[in-house]
Structure formats: structure tokens, C-alpha cells
Amino acid sequence: MDLNVLLHGNFGKLGDAVDDWDSMTKKLETLERDARDNLKVKATRAHWKGANATVTREFVEKTADEFTDAHTQAKSITNILRDVAEELSDYRKHLEEAIERGRKKNLTVVDTGCGTFRVQMNIHPDRAAKGTKVPEHDELDVELLRDEVQKILQKATESDSSASRVLKSLVDSVKSGFADSDYADRDAAVHAERKAEKDKKDAKEAADLYARLDGLDDKEMKRLADLTGKGKNSPVFSSELMKNLNYHGRDGQEALLLLAGGLEGGGRDGHMSAAERQLRDALSANLATATRPDSPLGPSGGEPSDWATKLLHAAREGNGLPAQHPGALDGGSTGLSTLTKLMGAGDAVYDASLLSYTGDEIRDYETHTKDPYPLIGDNWKGTQEDPMAGLMKAYSRAPGAAEDYFDPSKSDNLDYFLKERDWPGGDVENKMPQDLVDTSARHYFGDALEAASTGHAPGIGTPKIPAEHNSVQAAIFQHTVEAYGAGSIGDPQGGMPAGLRGAMGGMMSDYIGDIHQILGQERNGATDLSGLTLESKDLVPVMRAMAEDGHAFGQVHDAETTYVAQSIEKYDGNTFVDDKDPDARKLEAFVGQSNMALGQMDAVRADVIYQMGEDKKSINNWNKMMQYHMIGAPVTGIPLAGDTIQRLVDVGTAEYVNNLNSEVDKDTRQNLAQHFSVGHKQVDAMLEEAVKKKLPESEWGLMDKDPGMFESNLQIAGLGRYNDGLTQGSGQMGKVTD
């Protein structure tokens, strides 16, 4: 920057630009808020069908997101312009002060053009006059003034040029639409720019190390792990790494697949070391970041980039090199499995576009290939090598993407996986050891379903009881229940794949508010929370099949116990003992529903034990698995609102566990009401605990008043509803086994 420009230039236009952009940012903020609150929220909650549920909702949500990005970009531009305007004003002030200090020493600064200047002595017209004194200076004063002015001009030049550079970079960072980079000022933008340059350099170093992976020493392996781990969330690092990969003479997408296969197979010695596992997980994260919308290799308009499509092509087709060639890449199920295992590794979250594109590619491959899974299709190995396994694992970490992929109003993907797909190894899945079941493709499909239908990652417990779900999540859950409802009747072991039982328990516990209504009421319409239109005859067979897994059944039972406790806690103490209380009828109805629901759950539990016959070891193991969940929120993760509710849960679960039957014979199975009462006792214990917490001891005797609210309307009437539940539940599981 020239001295005269900084000293005398008109910065007014820059100030006007700041004002204009500030005004634009405020207008866009209003538009963003309207788009988010009035467009996106309403579209998300709308119960649309047909084209509105697909095309319209997607368009509205995408448009609303564009307003958000437009506001973010405008705010960043405003912040950068305001920051540079303030900086240039400060540098002008510093320059004026420096020149004034020089003038006091008879020095001046002269602009010589093209960014240069010189410091010279002022020529005073009266210098030779008798008695005239002018300020004196020496060579050091000249040098100090020159250096000070030079530093000021350098900083002003850097401020001006870097602002210009980052503004252009901000606008050019996306192919279409608006950037979502949020910069507080010019320094933040410049810092991001410098980080990007370093990330590019680090990515090239990492790519060079990957090229020599087979011969790296421990120090180099650590360096590679540090580089890839540090850059796993950087779109610049990750995209540059993907573009520069070279391994066994192959580059780009082929190199990535060869590396993934080598690391998965144990790398250098056939056994995956901790360092190699770390590299594989980081490579997965790098791929996920490189294919995000904010990455150069990311999707455009929701469609995968050319780089991503070429990656899928390489995985499916291989490269045709002879098997003995070190760079040979197998296609088909092997190549696709290599890719999805990488995607499923670690904890990386992938963009929906790559996930859905990968799913479509695998589905197209297996439906258009005569024998898509040779050698693995009919045995347990198929459940481990199925390319859908890694993909579903990745989907389970991206609930929003899973919801979109399985949305029955958008595609037939859900029906394909639930009803049509010929799962490799599916015929032997229910006979496998539990550790293989837990690492099977169907298990990971269950995890993805749980994420899609609940809106959160599986296995973390129910975030809220009762939870609410949007229409798409509810549709996925309902379709899943309906798919296994009829097929499970009379065949609990074969009616549901073993790998899905745990996920079904997670889903049912998340929908426990709806399930309570379905089991406890004769609904004439959809459930209040999630709008389910299921009936108990649809639900009970699925619950029975799920209950083959004691953990899964215990999770659902625990959720129901918590739901009952939370609901009981809402009532005033007088409501439990006074049938004239305004809320007495509501409490009576709820207690009846709770007994009815728990009666059907006990019918399920009785059938599980009965089917095990005299196998005491299996019965005890199943009871222990279920009891693991019968110890309250600290272990299960189910949220509770205060000590009182926790106490109700503890009392209820203790009563339940202490009265569990250890065996069910034929007579018991056919006359459950004469032998089972544990669920009813559980509710009674919770009711009694509530009274003792809410009323003074002098009024506890009202619980035994007969006829009375507690004795007749809650306990006796509740027992009748419990027995009804036992009978109904038993009848909905199919013919009683002889």
C-alpha cells in the first residue's frame, strides 16, 4: 500500500460498504428466521403424503438451509469488511502520529510511488537566518522513523490484501449457493486461510507416508497417525489426502480401497495392531470429511461428486489387474465390502448423499448379479462379510440420514431390507453364537433402524420418557413392527432375526408412551405421542419374538416401569384415596392401563420361560439378562425427574424381581391368571409408595378402606385389568404349545 493512499485515501466508500452489508445481514437474519420457523419447522412436522412428503418437503428444507447459509456468509463478509476498515483507520492514525514525531526532529516522509518512500530532512527557508534554530536529528532518528513507517505500511498492506484474498476465497469456496463459514473478523478468516495451507502441506506428507506404509518404522507410523488424526475434521486436509493417495502403484480411489483392505486385513503381518486400527479409523474419518458438503470432494445439490462416484465404481468393478499384481483390486462383493467396512470403522459420521449412493450401488449390484455373494451366502461368514454391514454401521451414527434413507414415503428401501432382501447367511443367523449375532449385518441393520426411528444413535438409552417422534420416524417404526408381527406368531425364534432383537428392544423402549397406550387401551385412533395405528395384536407377537433376548425385554419393561412411575408422580396424594377427587377417574383409568400393559408383558415372559421347558440353566440366564435392567436409571440411562420417581422405579422393580417365576409348566401356561400376579404387585407397590410419600401417616389407613378409591378402584379393579392382559397377551402369541 502506498504511503499517500494510507495517509490521504478516501475510506468513506469502505465505510459505506460496511453499512450496506450490515443492513443486508440484518435483512437476511429476518429471512433466515422466517424460513426456519415458518417453513422448515412446519414442513418437517407436516403429515404430508405423496409428492408433498418427498419433493415439496425436501425443497422447502433445502431452501430454508440456503437462507441460513446466505445469512452466515453475509455476516462473515460484514465482519471482515468492518474489521479491515477499523484496522486501516488505526494504521492511518499511527502513520500520522509517526510523521508528526519526525517533523519535530525536522524530518519528513515522502511518497516515491509503487509502495516506496524516503525519509528526508525538511528544508527550512530561514535556516541560515541569524538566530534561527530548527530541530536537530541524527542518522539513528532517520532509521527509526523509516522502520516505523515501513512496519505500518506493511501491516496496512497485509490487512488490505488478506481481506481481499479471504473475501474472494469465501465466495469461491462453494460451487453453488452460499458458504457456511462463519468468521468473526479478518483475523479469523486469515487464520483459517493459513490453516488450510498447512493442512494441504500435511496432507501431502501423509500421502507420502501412506505410499510407503508397508515399510514404515514406528516413528513414521506415529507421525502418520498424528497427521491423519489431527486432520480428520479438516475438509482441506482430507480432500487433499484423498486426491494424493498412492499405494502399490495405484492412486486416488484405488489406492484408498487397497489401503482400507490392507489395514482391515491386519496390514503388515496379518494382525491389526493398535496403530493400524488407529490409522484405519482415521482413514474412515478422512473419507467422511472429504465427502461432506463443505469439502471440495463433497456433493453438489445433494448428488455425490464425480470423485465419490468413481470410488463406488472402483469398489464394484475392481481394476482388472492380475491377482498376483500388488495393486490388484477385487470388485463385486469383496470390493464393496472393503469400502463399507472402512465407512463403518471408528466413529465417523458420513454425509447422507454418500451413504444413500452406496446403498443404492450395493442394492443394484445384488439384484442384477446372478450369484452376488459366492462362498459366503449360505453360512455364518456371510453375516460378517455382507457389504451392507459396514454401511448400516455408518448409518447408525447418522440418524437423520438413516431416517431419510428408510423413509417409506420416499423409497422402498425399508420394505426391501425387511421383506425382500436375501441376507447372506440369514438361514443360519438364529443358530449362531451371540458374539457372531452381535457383529452380523442384520445386527447393524437393526442399529440403523433404531437410529432412523428414534432420531438418536442406538444403545444410548431413551433420552426422554415419554419420547415424541416425527411422522417419518413413526412410519419407520410402524412398518418394522408390521413386518414381523404376523410372521412371529407361533414362531418366536424364527419369526424375527436374532440380530434385530436388541434393536427392537431399543425402539420399543423409545416408543414406550405409545406402547403403553396400545397395550393398555382399546384405541379407536392413533396414539397421542407418535401417531401409531398399531394394535396390541400387532405388537405382542413382535414383543414375544424380541423377548428371546432377555436384555431387550428387560429394556422395554424398565421403560414401562419408568413411564408408570412418572405418570403416578403427577397426581396429588388425595387422588389415590378419594374417589370424589377431580382426577380420580383419570388415575383409575391409568392404573388399569398399566396393569393391562404389564399383564401382556408378563404373558410374553411366561411364554419365553415355557418354551424353554425344563432347561433351568437357560431360564436362569434369561432371567438374569432381564434383571440387569431391573435396577433403575443409573445403569439403563433412562432419565428420571427427581428422587421421588427414582424411588417409585426402585420399589416397582424390586417387587417385580422378587416375585419372578423360575418355571412355567403346561398348566401354568394355560391358566396364567391363577399363577401370575407379579406385574400387578409391581403397580400396587408403586401406588402404595406414592401414597406414603404424598400423604401424612395418619391418612395411610385410607388405603384399606373398602369400598374405597385405593382398595376397590385401584387395587381390585387393577387386578382384573392385569388378568385381562395376561389372557389377551397369551392369546396373541399363537396356539398354546402342547
mmCIF file of C-alpha atoms in Angstrom, residues 18 22 25 71-87 163 166-167 170 180-193:
data_model
loop_
_atom_site.group_PDB
_atom_site.id
_atom_site.type_symbol
_atom_site.label_atom_id
_atom_site.label_comp_id
_atom_site.label_asym_id
_atom_site.label_seq_id
_atom_site.Cartn_x
_atom_site.Cartn_y
_atom_site.Cartn_z
ATOM 1 C CA VAL A 18 -19.741 -1.932 5.712
ATOM 2 C CA ASP A 22 -24.610 -4.713 7.775
ATOM 3 C CA THR A 25 -27.089 -9.095 7.038
ATOM 4 C CA HIS A 71 -27.085 -15.092 6.327
ATOM 5 C CA THR A 72 -23.881 -16.740 7.592
ATOM 6 C CA GLN A 73 -21.931 -15.665 4.504
ATOM 7 C CA ALA A 74 -23.255 -12.092 4.638
ATOM 8 C CA LYS A 75 -22.379 -11.875 8.341
ATOM 9 C CA SER A 76 -18.829 -13.095 7.645
ATOM 10 C CA ILE A 77 -18.370 -10.565 4.824
ATOM 11 C CA THR A 78 -19.677 -7.759 7.061
ATOM 12 C CA ASN A 79 -17.359 -8.777 9.897
ATOM 13 C CA ILE A 80 -14.307 -8.922 7.607
ATOM 14 C CA LEU A 81 -15.069 -5.546 5.958
ATOM 15 C CA ARG A 82 -15.742 -3.857 9.306
ATOM 16 C CA ASP A 83 -12.557 -5.301 10.763
ATOM 17 C CA VAL A 84 -10.333 -4.155 7.877
ATOM 18 C CA ALA A 85 -11.951 -0.692 7.868
ATOM 19 C CA GLU A 86 -11.183 -0.280 11.554
ATOM 20 C CA GLU A 87 -7.642 -1.608 11.095
ATOM 21 C CA ALA A 163 -9.065 -9.186 3.414
ATOM 22 C CA VAL A 166 -10.207 -14.208 2.087
ATOM 23 C CA LEU A 167 -13.318 -12.474 0.745
ATOM 24 C CA LEU A 170 -15.138 -17.206 0.886
ATOM 25 C CA ASP A 180 -21.451 -21.620 5.727
ATOM 26 C CA SER A 181 -18.043 -20.443 7.000
ATOM 27 C CA ASP A 182 -18.652 -18.172 9.975
ATOM 28 C CA TYR A 183 -15.828 -15.634 10.548
ATOM 29 C CA ALA A 184 -15.900 -13.127 13.404
ATOM 30 C CA ASP A 185 -13.298 -10.869 11.783
ATOM 31 C CA ARG A 186 -10.474 -10.673 9.230
ATOM 32 C CA ASP A 187 -8.010 -12.326 11.606
ATOM 33 C CA ALA A 188 -10.251 -15.377 11.937
ATOM 34 C CA ALA A 189 -10.572 -15.635 8.156
ATOM 35 C CA VAL A 190 -6.816 -15.239 7.671
ATOM 36 C CA HIS A 191 -6.172 -17.840 10.363
ATOM 37 C CA ALA A 192 -8.464 -20.246 8.516
ATOM 38 C CA GLU A 193 -6.629 -19.498 5.271
#
